Structures are given as structure tokens and as C-alpha cells.
Coordinates of C-alpha atoms in Angstrom, one line a residue:
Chain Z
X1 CA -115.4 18.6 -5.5
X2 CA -117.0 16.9 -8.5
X3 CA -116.0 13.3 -9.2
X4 CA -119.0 11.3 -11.6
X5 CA -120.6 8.7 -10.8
X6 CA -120.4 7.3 -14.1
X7 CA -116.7 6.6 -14.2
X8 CA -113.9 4.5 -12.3
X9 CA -110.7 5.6 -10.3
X10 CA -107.3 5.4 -9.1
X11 CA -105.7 6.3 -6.0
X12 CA -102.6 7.8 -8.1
X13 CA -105.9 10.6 -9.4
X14 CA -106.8 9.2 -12.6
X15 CA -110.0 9.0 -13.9
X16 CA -111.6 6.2 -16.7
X17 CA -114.4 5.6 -18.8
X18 CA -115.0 2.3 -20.4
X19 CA -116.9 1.5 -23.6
X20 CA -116.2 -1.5 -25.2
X21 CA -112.7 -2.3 -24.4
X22 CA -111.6 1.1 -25.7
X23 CA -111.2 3.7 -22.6
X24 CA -110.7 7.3 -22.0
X25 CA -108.3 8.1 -19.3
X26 CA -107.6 12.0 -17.5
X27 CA -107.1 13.1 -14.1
X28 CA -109.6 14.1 -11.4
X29 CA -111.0 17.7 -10.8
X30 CA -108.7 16.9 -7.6
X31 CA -105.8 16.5 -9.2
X32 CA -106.0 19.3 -11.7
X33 CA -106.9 21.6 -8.3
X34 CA -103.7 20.5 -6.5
X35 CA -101.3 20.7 -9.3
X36 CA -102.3 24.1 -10.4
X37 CA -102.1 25.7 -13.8
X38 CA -101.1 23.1 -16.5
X39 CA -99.1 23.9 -19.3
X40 CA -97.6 20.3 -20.8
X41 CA -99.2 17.2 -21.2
X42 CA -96.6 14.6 -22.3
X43 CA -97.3 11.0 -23.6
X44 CA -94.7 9.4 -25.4
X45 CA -95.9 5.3 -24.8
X46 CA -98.4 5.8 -27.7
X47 CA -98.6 2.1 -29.4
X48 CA -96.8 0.2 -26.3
X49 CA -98.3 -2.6 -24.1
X50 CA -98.2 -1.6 -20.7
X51 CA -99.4 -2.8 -16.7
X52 CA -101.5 -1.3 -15.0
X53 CA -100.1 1.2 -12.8
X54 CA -97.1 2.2 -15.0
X55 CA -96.1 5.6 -15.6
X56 CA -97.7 6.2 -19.1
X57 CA -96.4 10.2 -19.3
X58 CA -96.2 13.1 -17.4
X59 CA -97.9 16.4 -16.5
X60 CA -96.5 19.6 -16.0
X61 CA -98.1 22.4 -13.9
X62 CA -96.2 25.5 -13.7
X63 CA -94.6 24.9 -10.6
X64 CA -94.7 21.0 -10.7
X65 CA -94.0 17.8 -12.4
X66 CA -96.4 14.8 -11.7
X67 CA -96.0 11.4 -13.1
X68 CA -99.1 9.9 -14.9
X69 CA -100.3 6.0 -14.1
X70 CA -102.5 3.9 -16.5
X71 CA -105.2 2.7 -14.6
X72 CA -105.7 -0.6 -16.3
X73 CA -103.6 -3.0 -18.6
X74 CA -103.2 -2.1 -22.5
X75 CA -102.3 0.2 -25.3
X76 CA -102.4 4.1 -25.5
X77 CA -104.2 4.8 -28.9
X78 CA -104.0 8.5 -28.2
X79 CA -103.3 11.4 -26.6
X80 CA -105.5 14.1 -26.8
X81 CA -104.5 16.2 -29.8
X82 CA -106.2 19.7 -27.9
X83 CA -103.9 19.3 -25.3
X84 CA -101.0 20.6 -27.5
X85 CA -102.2 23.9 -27.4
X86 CA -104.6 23.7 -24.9
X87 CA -103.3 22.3 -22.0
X88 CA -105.3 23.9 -19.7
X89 CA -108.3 22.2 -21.0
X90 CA -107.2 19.8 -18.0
X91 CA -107.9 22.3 -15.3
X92 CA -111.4 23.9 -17.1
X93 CA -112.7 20.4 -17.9
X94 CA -110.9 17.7 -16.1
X95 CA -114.1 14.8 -17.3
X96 CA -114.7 16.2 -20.9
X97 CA -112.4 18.1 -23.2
X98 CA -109.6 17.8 -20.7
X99 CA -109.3 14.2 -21.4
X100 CA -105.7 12.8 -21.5
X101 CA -105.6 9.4 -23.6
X102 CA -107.5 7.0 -25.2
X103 CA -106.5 3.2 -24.9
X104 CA -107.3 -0.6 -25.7
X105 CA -107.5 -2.2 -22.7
X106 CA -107.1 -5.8 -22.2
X107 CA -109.5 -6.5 -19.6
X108 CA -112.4 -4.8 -19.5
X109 CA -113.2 -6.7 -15.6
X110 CA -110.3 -4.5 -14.3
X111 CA -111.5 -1.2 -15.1
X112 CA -114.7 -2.4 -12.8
X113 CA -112.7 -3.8 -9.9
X114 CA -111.3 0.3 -9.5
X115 CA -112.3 2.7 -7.3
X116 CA -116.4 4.4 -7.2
X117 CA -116.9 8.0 -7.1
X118 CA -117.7 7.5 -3.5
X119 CA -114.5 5.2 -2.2
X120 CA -112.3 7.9 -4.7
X121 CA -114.2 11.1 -2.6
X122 CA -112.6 9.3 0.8
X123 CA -109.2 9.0 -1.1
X124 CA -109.4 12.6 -2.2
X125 CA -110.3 14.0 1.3
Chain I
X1 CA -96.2 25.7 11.4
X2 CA -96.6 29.6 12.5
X3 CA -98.9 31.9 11.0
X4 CA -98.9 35.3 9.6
X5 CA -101.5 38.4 10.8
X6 CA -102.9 37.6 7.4
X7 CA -103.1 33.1 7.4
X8 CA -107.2 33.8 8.1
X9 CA -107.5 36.2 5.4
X10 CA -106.0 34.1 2.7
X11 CA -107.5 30.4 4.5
X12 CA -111.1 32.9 3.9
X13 CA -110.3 33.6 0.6
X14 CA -110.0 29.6 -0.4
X15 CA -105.9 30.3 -1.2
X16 CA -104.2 26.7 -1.6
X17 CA -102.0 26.8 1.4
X18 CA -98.5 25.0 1.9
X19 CA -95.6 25.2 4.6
X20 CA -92.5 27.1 3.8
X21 CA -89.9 28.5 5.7
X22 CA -91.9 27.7 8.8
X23 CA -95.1 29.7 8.0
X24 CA -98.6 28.8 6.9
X25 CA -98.5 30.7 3.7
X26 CA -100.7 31.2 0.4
X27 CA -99.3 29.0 -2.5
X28 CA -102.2 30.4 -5.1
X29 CA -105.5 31.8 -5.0
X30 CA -107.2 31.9 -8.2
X31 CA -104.6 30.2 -10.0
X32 CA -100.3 31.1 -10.1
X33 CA -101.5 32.5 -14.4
X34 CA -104.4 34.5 -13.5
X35 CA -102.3 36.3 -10.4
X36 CA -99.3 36.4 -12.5
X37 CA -100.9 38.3 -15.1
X38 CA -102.7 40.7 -12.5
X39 CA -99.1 41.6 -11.4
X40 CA -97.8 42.5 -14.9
X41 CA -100.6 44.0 -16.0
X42 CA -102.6 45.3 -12.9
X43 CA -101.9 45.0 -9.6
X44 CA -101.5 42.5 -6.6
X45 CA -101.1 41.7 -3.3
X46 CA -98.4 39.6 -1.3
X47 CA -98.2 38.8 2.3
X48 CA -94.9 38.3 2.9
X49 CA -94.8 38.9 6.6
X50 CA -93.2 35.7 7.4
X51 CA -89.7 37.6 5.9
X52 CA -87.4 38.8 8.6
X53 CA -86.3 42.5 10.0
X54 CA -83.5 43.4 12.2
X55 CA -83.1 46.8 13.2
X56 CA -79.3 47.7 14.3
X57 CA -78.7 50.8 15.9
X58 CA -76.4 52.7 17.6
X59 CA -72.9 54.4 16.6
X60 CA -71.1 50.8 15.4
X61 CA -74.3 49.6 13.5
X62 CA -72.6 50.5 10.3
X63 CA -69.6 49.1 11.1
X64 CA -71.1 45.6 11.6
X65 CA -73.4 46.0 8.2
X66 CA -69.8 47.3 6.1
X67 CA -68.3 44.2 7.9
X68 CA -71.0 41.7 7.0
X69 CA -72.3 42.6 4.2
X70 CA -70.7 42.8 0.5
X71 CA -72.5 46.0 -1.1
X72 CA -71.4 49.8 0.5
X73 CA -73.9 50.6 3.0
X74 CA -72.0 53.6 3.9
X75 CA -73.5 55.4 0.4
X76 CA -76.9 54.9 1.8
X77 CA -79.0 58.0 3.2
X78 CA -81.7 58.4 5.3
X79 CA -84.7 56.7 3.1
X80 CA -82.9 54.7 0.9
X81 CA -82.2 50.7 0.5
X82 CA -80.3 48.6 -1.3
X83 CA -79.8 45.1 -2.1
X84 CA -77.1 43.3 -0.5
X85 CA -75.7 40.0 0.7
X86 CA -74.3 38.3 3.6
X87 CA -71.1 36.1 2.4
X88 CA -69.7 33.6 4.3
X89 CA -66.6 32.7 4.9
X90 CA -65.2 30.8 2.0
X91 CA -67.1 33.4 -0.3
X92 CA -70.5 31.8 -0.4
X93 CA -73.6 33.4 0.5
X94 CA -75.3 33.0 3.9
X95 CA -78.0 35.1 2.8
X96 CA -79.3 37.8 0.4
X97 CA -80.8 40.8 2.2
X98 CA -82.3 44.4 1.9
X99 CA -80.3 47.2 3.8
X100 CA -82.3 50.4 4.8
X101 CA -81.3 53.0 6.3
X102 CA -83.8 54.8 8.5
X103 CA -81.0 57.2 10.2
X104 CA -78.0 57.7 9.1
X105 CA -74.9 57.1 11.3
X106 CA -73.5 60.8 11.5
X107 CA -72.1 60.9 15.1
X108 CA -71.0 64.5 14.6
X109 CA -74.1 65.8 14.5
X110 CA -75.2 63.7 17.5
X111 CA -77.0 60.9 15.4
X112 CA -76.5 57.3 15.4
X113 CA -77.2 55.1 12.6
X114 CA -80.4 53.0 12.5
X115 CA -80.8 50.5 9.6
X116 CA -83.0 48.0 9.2
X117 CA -82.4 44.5 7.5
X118 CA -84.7 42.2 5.5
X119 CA -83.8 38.7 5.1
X120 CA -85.0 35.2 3.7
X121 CA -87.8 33.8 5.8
X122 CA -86.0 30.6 5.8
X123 CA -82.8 32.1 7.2
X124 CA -83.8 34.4 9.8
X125 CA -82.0 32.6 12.9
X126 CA -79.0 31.9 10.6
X127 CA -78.6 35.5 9.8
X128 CA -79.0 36.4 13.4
X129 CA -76.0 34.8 14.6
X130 CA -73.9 35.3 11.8
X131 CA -74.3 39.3 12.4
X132 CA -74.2 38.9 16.1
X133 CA -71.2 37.2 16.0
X134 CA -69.4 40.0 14.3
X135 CA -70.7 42.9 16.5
X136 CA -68.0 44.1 18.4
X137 CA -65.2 42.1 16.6
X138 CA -61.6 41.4 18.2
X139 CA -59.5 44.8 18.7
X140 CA -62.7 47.1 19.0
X141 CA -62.6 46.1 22.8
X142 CA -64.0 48.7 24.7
X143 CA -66.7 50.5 21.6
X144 CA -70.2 50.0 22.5
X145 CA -71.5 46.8 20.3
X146 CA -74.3 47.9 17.7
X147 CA -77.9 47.5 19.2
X148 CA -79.5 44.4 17.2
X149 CA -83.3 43.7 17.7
X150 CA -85.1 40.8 15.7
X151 CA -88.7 42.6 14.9
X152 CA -89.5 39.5 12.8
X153 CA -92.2 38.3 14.4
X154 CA -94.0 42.0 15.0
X155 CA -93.6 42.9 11.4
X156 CA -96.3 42.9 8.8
X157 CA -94.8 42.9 5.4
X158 CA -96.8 43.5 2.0
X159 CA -95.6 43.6 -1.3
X160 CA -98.4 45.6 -3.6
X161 CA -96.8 45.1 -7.1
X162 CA -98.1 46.1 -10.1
X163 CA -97.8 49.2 -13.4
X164 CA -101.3 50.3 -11.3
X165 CA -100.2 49.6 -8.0
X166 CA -99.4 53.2 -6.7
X167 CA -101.9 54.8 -8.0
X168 CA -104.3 52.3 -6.2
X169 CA -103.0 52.7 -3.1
X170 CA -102.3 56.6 -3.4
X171 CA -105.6 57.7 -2.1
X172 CA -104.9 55.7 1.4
X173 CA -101.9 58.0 2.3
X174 CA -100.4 61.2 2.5
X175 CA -96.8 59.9 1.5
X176 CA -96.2 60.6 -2.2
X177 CA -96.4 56.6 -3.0
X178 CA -96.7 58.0 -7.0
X179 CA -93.0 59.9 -7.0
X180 CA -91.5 57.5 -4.4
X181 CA -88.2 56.5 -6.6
X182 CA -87.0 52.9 -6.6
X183 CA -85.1 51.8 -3.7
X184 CA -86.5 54.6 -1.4
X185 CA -89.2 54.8 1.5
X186 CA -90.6 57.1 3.5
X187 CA -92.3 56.4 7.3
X188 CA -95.8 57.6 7.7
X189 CA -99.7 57.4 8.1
X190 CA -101.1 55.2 5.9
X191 CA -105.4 53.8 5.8
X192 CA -104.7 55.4 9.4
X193 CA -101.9 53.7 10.8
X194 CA -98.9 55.6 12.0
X195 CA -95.4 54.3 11.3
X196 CA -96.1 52.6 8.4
X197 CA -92.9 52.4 6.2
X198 CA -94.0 52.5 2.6
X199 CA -90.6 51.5 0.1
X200 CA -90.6 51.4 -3.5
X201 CA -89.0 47.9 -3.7
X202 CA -90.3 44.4 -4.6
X203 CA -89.3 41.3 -5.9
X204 CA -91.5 41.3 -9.1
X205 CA -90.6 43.8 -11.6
X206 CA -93.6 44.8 -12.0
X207 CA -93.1 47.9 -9.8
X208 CA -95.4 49.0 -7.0
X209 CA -94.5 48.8 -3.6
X210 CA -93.5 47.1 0.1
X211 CA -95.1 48.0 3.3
X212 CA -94.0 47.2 6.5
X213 CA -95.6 48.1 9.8
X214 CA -96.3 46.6 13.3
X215 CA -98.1 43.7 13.9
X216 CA -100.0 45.7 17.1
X217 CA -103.9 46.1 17.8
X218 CA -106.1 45.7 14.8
X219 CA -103.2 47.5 12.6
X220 CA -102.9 44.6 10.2
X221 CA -106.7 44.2 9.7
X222 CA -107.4 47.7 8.9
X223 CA -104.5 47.9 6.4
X224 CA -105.7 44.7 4.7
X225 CA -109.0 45.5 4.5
X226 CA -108.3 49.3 3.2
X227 CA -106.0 48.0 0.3
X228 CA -108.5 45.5 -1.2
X229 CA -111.2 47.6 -0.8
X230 CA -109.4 50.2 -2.7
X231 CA -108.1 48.2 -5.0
X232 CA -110.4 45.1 -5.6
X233 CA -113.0 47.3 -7.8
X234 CA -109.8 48.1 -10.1
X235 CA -108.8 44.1 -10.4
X236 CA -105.8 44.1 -7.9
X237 CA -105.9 40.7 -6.5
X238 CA -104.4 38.3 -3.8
X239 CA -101.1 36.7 -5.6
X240 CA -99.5 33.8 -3.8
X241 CA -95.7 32.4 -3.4
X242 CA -96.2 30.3 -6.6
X243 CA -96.7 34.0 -8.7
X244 CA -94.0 35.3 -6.9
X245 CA -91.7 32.5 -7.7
X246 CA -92.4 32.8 -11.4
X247 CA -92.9 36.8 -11.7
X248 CA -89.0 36.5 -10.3
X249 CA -87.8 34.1 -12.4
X250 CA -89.1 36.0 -15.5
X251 CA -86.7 39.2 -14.2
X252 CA -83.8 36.9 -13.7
X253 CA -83.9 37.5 -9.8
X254 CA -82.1 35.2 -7.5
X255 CA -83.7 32.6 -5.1
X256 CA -81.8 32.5 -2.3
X257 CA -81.6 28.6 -1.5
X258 CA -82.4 28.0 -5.1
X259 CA -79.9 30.3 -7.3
X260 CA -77.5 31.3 -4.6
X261 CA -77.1 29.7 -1.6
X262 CA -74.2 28.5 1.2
X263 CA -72.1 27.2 -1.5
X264 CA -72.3 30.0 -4.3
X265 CA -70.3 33.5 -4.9
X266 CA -72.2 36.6 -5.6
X267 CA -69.9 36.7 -8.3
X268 CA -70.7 33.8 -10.1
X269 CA -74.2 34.5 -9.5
X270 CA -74.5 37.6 -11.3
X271 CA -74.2 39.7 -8.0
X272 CA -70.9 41.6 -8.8
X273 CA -72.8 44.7 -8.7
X274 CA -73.7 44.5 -5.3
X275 CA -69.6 43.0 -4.3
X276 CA -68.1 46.4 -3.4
X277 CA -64.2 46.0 -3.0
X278 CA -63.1 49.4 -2.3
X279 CA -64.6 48.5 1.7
X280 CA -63.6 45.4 4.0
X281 CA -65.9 42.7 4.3
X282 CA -66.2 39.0 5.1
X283 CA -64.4 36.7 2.2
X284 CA -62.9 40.0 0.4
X285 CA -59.7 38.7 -0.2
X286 CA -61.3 35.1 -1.2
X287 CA -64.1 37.1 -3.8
X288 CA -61.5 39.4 -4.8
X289 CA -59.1 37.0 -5.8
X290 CA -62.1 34.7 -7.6
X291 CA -62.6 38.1 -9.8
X292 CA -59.3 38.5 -10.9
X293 CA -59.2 34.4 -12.0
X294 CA -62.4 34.8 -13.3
X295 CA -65.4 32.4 -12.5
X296 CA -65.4 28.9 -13.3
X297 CA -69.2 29.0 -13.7
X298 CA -71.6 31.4 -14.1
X299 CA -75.9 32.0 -13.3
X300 CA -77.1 31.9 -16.7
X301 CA -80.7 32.2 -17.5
X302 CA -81.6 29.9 -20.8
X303 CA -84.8 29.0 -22.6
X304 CA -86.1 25.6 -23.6
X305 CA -85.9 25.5 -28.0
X306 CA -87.3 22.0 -27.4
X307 CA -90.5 21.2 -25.8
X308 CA -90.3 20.8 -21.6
X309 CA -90.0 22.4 -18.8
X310 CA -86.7 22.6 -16.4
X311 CA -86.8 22.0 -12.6
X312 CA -84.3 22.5 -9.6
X313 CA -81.8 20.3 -9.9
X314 CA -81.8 19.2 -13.9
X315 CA -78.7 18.2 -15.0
X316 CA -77.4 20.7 -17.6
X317 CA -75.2 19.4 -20.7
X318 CA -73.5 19.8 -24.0
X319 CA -74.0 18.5 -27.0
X320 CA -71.8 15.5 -26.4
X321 CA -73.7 14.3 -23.7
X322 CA -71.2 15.7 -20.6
X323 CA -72.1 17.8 -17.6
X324 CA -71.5 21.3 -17.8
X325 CA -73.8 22.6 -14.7
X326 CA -77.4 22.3 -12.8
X327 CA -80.5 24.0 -13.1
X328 CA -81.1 25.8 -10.3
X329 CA -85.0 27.5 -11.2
X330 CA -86.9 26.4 -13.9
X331 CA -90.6 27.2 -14.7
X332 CA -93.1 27.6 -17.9
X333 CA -93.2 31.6 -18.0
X334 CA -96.8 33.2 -18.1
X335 CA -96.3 35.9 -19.6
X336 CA -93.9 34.9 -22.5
X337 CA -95.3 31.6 -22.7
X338 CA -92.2 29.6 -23.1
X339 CA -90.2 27.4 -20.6
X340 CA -87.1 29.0 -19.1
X341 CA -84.9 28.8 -16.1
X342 CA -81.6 29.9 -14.5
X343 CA -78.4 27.8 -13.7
X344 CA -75.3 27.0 -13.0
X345 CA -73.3 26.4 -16.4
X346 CA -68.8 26.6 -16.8
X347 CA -67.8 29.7 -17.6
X348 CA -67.2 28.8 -21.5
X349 CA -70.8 27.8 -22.2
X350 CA -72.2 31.3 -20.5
X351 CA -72.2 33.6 -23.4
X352 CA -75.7 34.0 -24.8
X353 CA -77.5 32.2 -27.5
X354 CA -74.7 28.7 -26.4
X355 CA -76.8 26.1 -26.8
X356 CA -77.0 23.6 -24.0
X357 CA -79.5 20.6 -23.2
X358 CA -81.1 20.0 -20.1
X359 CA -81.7 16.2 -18.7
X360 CA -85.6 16.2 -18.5
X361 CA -86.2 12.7 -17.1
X362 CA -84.7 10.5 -19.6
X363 CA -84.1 13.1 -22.3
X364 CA -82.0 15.6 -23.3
X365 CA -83.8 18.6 -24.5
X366 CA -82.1 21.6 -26.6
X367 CA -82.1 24.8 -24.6
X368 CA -80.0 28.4 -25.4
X369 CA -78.6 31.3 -23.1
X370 CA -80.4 33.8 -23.0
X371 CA -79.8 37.3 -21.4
X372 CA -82.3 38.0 -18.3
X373 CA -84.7 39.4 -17.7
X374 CA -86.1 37.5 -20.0
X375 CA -88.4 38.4 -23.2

């Protein structure tokens, strides 16, 4: 299982990258394995303030539905426009064109105090 | 958790396993899209030896299938199946189930019937004493009761569906897989195993076939091992229960414990073709009289116009907001690439192209009825 070094995690599967205050946010190569083949990527909190740790959208595999949770504080910029025909994108390249949104984030601290790539390997199993 | 003769093969392969019905079995291998498509357009391979047999035999046999089941077994001859159900009491459905009839009864002649059931997985002790407890009903005192064995847990089943299917696994056997008409089977040697009972069923529409044979020496080995090395230079692959749930779906086929279950009539599932009237059967007044009122709801299949995908258990609803049924199956179709699923939806809003919304989390999305199998 591949989970870089170079960027933080969640329990809940996410994955972030930090530059600036402005973050990229997907889900692991983990995550995209146990959910299968995924067909819908839906953010609809574009613009809104949330916590971290709220559900920020959803994906859809074919044969399941799985919440999505915003790793740190903020505001979803974006969601990433290849998804919308390319949803799979998620399973092929989970780190790079598979990316899910882009946000603000209003502490860059807390995207530190998350999980490493070795401490999200032991939560992955 | 128990396994199949085949849990090593697919835990070998790197197939995502899961529980269900009991059994360790393979969820996907390569991915529920990429076996789909092998299925529809190829060929593929399902172990679904955790589904139950019962062989009844004996002069009455056909007596207790006539009284349990609702479909006319007595039409069957030697080598041919057909799909059935079990209904309960108050005209639900205890279980939906494959009749085949190896022998038929013909006591003339000297020959008792021998048939052969298939049921759910997930259903097999609940079938078992639902039959048993109709063999040898009041006021037959004295008959000899049908003989009822559960093979279940002796029986290899495999589904190899698939347009190239047959003609993969032709070369393995002497039995005419390539002629074999739909809802027939013939016993015999096949990749050198006697008693092998090749049928041209499935659960796919895809076509291809089902084998069953005994679980006994290395019988299940050498029949997996001859199939994929037959088929695997032609692209036949390993195909999972997620594939099999959607490659279903697609055709419009029931679930039992999804689409029909305890609480469901054949008839408002779309299963008034297998609800035979002119023979007696458990619930026939009850399903009779339901057909003459009509059903208050019917199995409808439908497909999202609005982007999302419907799940088990959605609410269904009209344009005013109200509840008019549930989603029963719901998926993102491979091959047609579009969201569709089956329900439960009253009677007025069954007719095709009615639109209707499904509840997906907090919105309601436009959907329409569609006729099944879908395209």
C-alpha cells in the first residue's frame, strides 16, 4: 500500500497536502481499494466555512456510499473538475489526478498535528 | 465464517473477501467494472458453492414441490429446470429457488421422481424446514413421505457466464455444452470428473452456464484448475458477488432479501409468470385473490434523470414530496453507464416512463420507470 511521506492524514482515510494555507484534499490508495470502483464524486459545500471533521460530500463506488470528512478547518474552493467525467481518476491515481478538493484552511498548525504516513499505515492495517 | 472448496483459490488470487450468508466469499477481484464487463462481453467465473441443494426423491417428491412451490413442476422432464418460489403463508415469499428435475416421477413405469432444489445461501435452513414440514401433510397418513437430503455442504457450484462461455469450456467435455438450450442440463464427465451436472442457467444474462458436482477428493481442484486454464488465455476471469449483484440488476432479476423477501408476493414482484393457479399450493387462495384486486404496488425498475445513485432502502416519492414506495436495489450500471435500481412503487405510479424521485440523503432526485431489463 502506498501512502507518501510527503502528506498528512486522517483516520476517516483522507489524505492532505499543504502549501500556503491553500490544501489539496483526496482519499488514500486504501480507501479507493476498499470502496471499489468509483463512479460519483459529490461536493456540494463549495464556498461554506466548515470544522474539521465534517462531512464535506460524498463518494459513491458502485456498490457503496461513503461519507467524505474535511481533515482540517476552512473553505472548499473546489472540487476537482476531472472528476465529473472521470471519476475513476480516484482509484488510478488516489495522490495526483484523483484529487478531490482544494480548500483555504484556517490553520495551517492543524494540518501538521494529523496523522504521518507511518501512524496512517498502522491505521490502515 | 465457513468456507467454500474454492475460499484459497480466490484468497490466492488477492479477491477482496467479505462475509455473506455465512461463507467467506470473493466480493471482487480485479475490480466489480472490469469483471462485469468480462461477463457481457467475454466470459467469467463465479463460485457460488455456498448456494444450497436439496435432492427429494421418492414417489411423493412431487407432491411436496406442487405443494410448496408456486410455478408447475409437474411440466418438468427429465433435464429440465425452472425457476420457482417458495410462498409463505400469508402470500409472501420464503424463498426463490431452481427446480430440476433429474427423474421424473412416473410410478407406472417403475420410476420415482428425483428433483433437485437450489436455494438462497442465506436461507438454506429456513427452506429446509419449511419443505420438511409439508412432507407427508395431514390426510396422506399412511404414503411414504418424499426422501429429502440437504447436499449443501458437498456441492460445488459454478456459474461460467459469458456470450464465449460455452465454447470455452466445450473442449473439457463430451456433453454438448454449445446446443444445451436454456433451462436444461445434462449429467456427465467433465475435465474428468464423473457426475458433473452441467445446466444452461445463470443469474447474469449473459448466458453460459452452472455446474454442480461433488465436493469429494481433489474433484473441485481439478475442475477449477481445468476451466481457467482453458479459459484464462481467452480473457475469462474470476468475477465476484459485487459483479453478480450488478450483472443482475442490469437484467431486472430479483434479489431475494433485497427485491422479494418474507413480506413480498411474487405477484407484485413481477413473478406472476412463475404463480401457476391451475395446481394447489401454499397461499393460492390468498395470491389468487391479490390477482383478481390487482396489486397495490408493483417491482418497478427506474433510472436516475438526475445525477446519483439509489441504495436499498431510499425512500421513493412523487413530485409533491409524498411517499409512494422504497428502493429495494440500486447501483451505477457498467455497462450502460447510468444509475438505475428496482423498487417498490403503488400501483398508479408503475407504468413506464412515471416519473418519480428518489430521497438521496437530503435530496430528492428525478428518476423514471423504466421497463427491465434495462438498456
Amino acid at each position: 500500500m502506498n501512502f507518501p511521506e510527503s502528506l498528512r492524514y486522517t483516520k476517516d482515510h483522507e489524505w492532505i497536502s499543504l502549501d500556503g494555507n491553500i490544501a489539496t484534499i483526496g482519499i488514500t490508495d486504501f480507501a479507493q481499494g476498499e470502496l471499489g470502483d468509483i463512479v460519483y464524486v459529490e461536493v456540494e459545500t463549495i464556498g461554506k466555512a466548515l470544522e474539521a471533521g465534517a462531512v464535506f460530500g460524498t463518494v459513491e463506488a458502485v456498490k457503496t456510499v461513503s461519507d467524505l470528512f474535511l481533515p482540517a478547518s476552512g473553505t472548499i474552493n473546489e472540487l476537482n473538475p476531472a472528476l465529473a467525467n472521470a471519476p475513476e481518476l480516484v482509484n488510478t491515481d488516489p495522490y495526483g489526478e484523483g484529487w478531490m478538493v482544494k480548500m483555504t484552511v484556517d490553520n495551517p498548525a492543524d494540518v501538521e498535528a494529523l496523522l504521518d504516513a507511518t501512524a496512517y499505515a498502522a491505521v490502515a492495517g | 465464517m465457513k468456507n467454500t472448496p474454492f475460499t484459497g483459490k480466490h484468497i490466492a488470487l488477492g479477491a477482496k473477501m467479505a462475509e455473506f450468508a455465512g461463507y467467506n466469499m470473493p466480493i471482487s477481484y480485479s475490480g466489480i467494472n472490469d469483471e462485469h464487463a468480462a461477463v457481457r462481453k467475454n466470459a467469467g467465473v463465479f463460485d457460488v458453492s455456498h448456494m444450497g441443494e436439496f435432492i427429494l426423491k421418492g414417489e411423493h417428491a412431487l407432491d411436496l414441490i406442487q405443494r410448496v412451490t408456486s410455478n408447475d413442476a409437474s411440466k418438468l422432464k427429465a433435464g429440465q429446470a425452472q425457476y420457482s418460489c417458495l410462498p409463505n403463508n400469508d402470500g409472501g415469499i420464503v424463498d426463490d429457488l431452481l427446480v430440476y428435475c433429474i427423474e421424473e416421477n412416473n410410478p407406472p413405469a417403475g420410476r420415482a421422481g428425483v428433483y433437485m432444489l437450489v436455494v438462497n445461501a442465506s436461507n438454506i435452513e429456513k427452506d429446509w424446514n419449511w419443505i420438511s414440514k409439508y412432507n407427508l401433510p395431514a390426510g396422506q397418513a399412511g404414503k411414504k413421505k418424499a426422501e429429502m437430503h440437504n447436499v449443501s455442504d458437498k456441492t460445488c457450484l459454478l456459474a461460467i457466464q459469458g456470450p464465449h462461455a460455452t465454447k470455452i469450456l466445450q473442449p473439457l467435455t463430451d456433453i454438448d455444452i454449445l446446443n444445451l438450450k436454456y433451462y436444461t442440463f445434462v449429467k456427465g464427465k467433465f475435465a474428468g470428473i464423473d457426475n458433473v451436472l452441467v445446466s444452461a442457467t445463470g443469474y447474469t444474462g449473459a448466458g453460459g452456464v452452472e455446474i454442480y458436482f461433488e465436493d469429494k477428493d481433489d474433484n473441485a481442484e481439478k475442475i477449477w484448475e481445468a476451466i481457467f486454464k482453458a479459459g484464462t488465455p481467452q480473457g475469462m476471469k474470476p468475477v465476484g458477488l459485487g459483479a453478480r449483484d450488478t450483472l443482475r440488476l442490469e437484467m431486472g432479476f430479483c434479489l431475494y432479501g433485497n427485491d422479494i423477501d418474507d413480506t413480498t408476493s411474487p405477484l407484485e414482484a413481477g413473478l406472476g409468470w412463475i404463480t401457476k393457479f391451475t395446481k394447489d399450493f401454499t397461499a393460492k387462495e390468498i395470491l389468487e385473490a391479490k390477482k383478481k384486486e390487482g396489486p397495490e404496488r408493483k417491482l418497478v425498475g427506474f433510472e436516475m434523470i438526475e445525477k446519483g445513485i439509489p441504495r436499498h432502502g431510499y425512500e421513493i416519492k412523487d413530485q409533491s414530496g409524498e411517499i409512494i414506495g422504497v428502493v429495494t436495489s440500486g447501483t451505477q450500471s457498467p455497462s450502460l453507464g447510468k444509475a438505475i435500481g428496482m423498487g417498490y412503487v403503488r400501483t398508479v405510479f408503475a407504468g413506464i416512463g412515471t416519473d418519480i424521485y428518489i430521497k438521496v440523503r437530503d435530496k430528492l432526485l428525478q428518476a423514471k420507470v423504466s421497463k427491465i431489463p434495462f438498456s
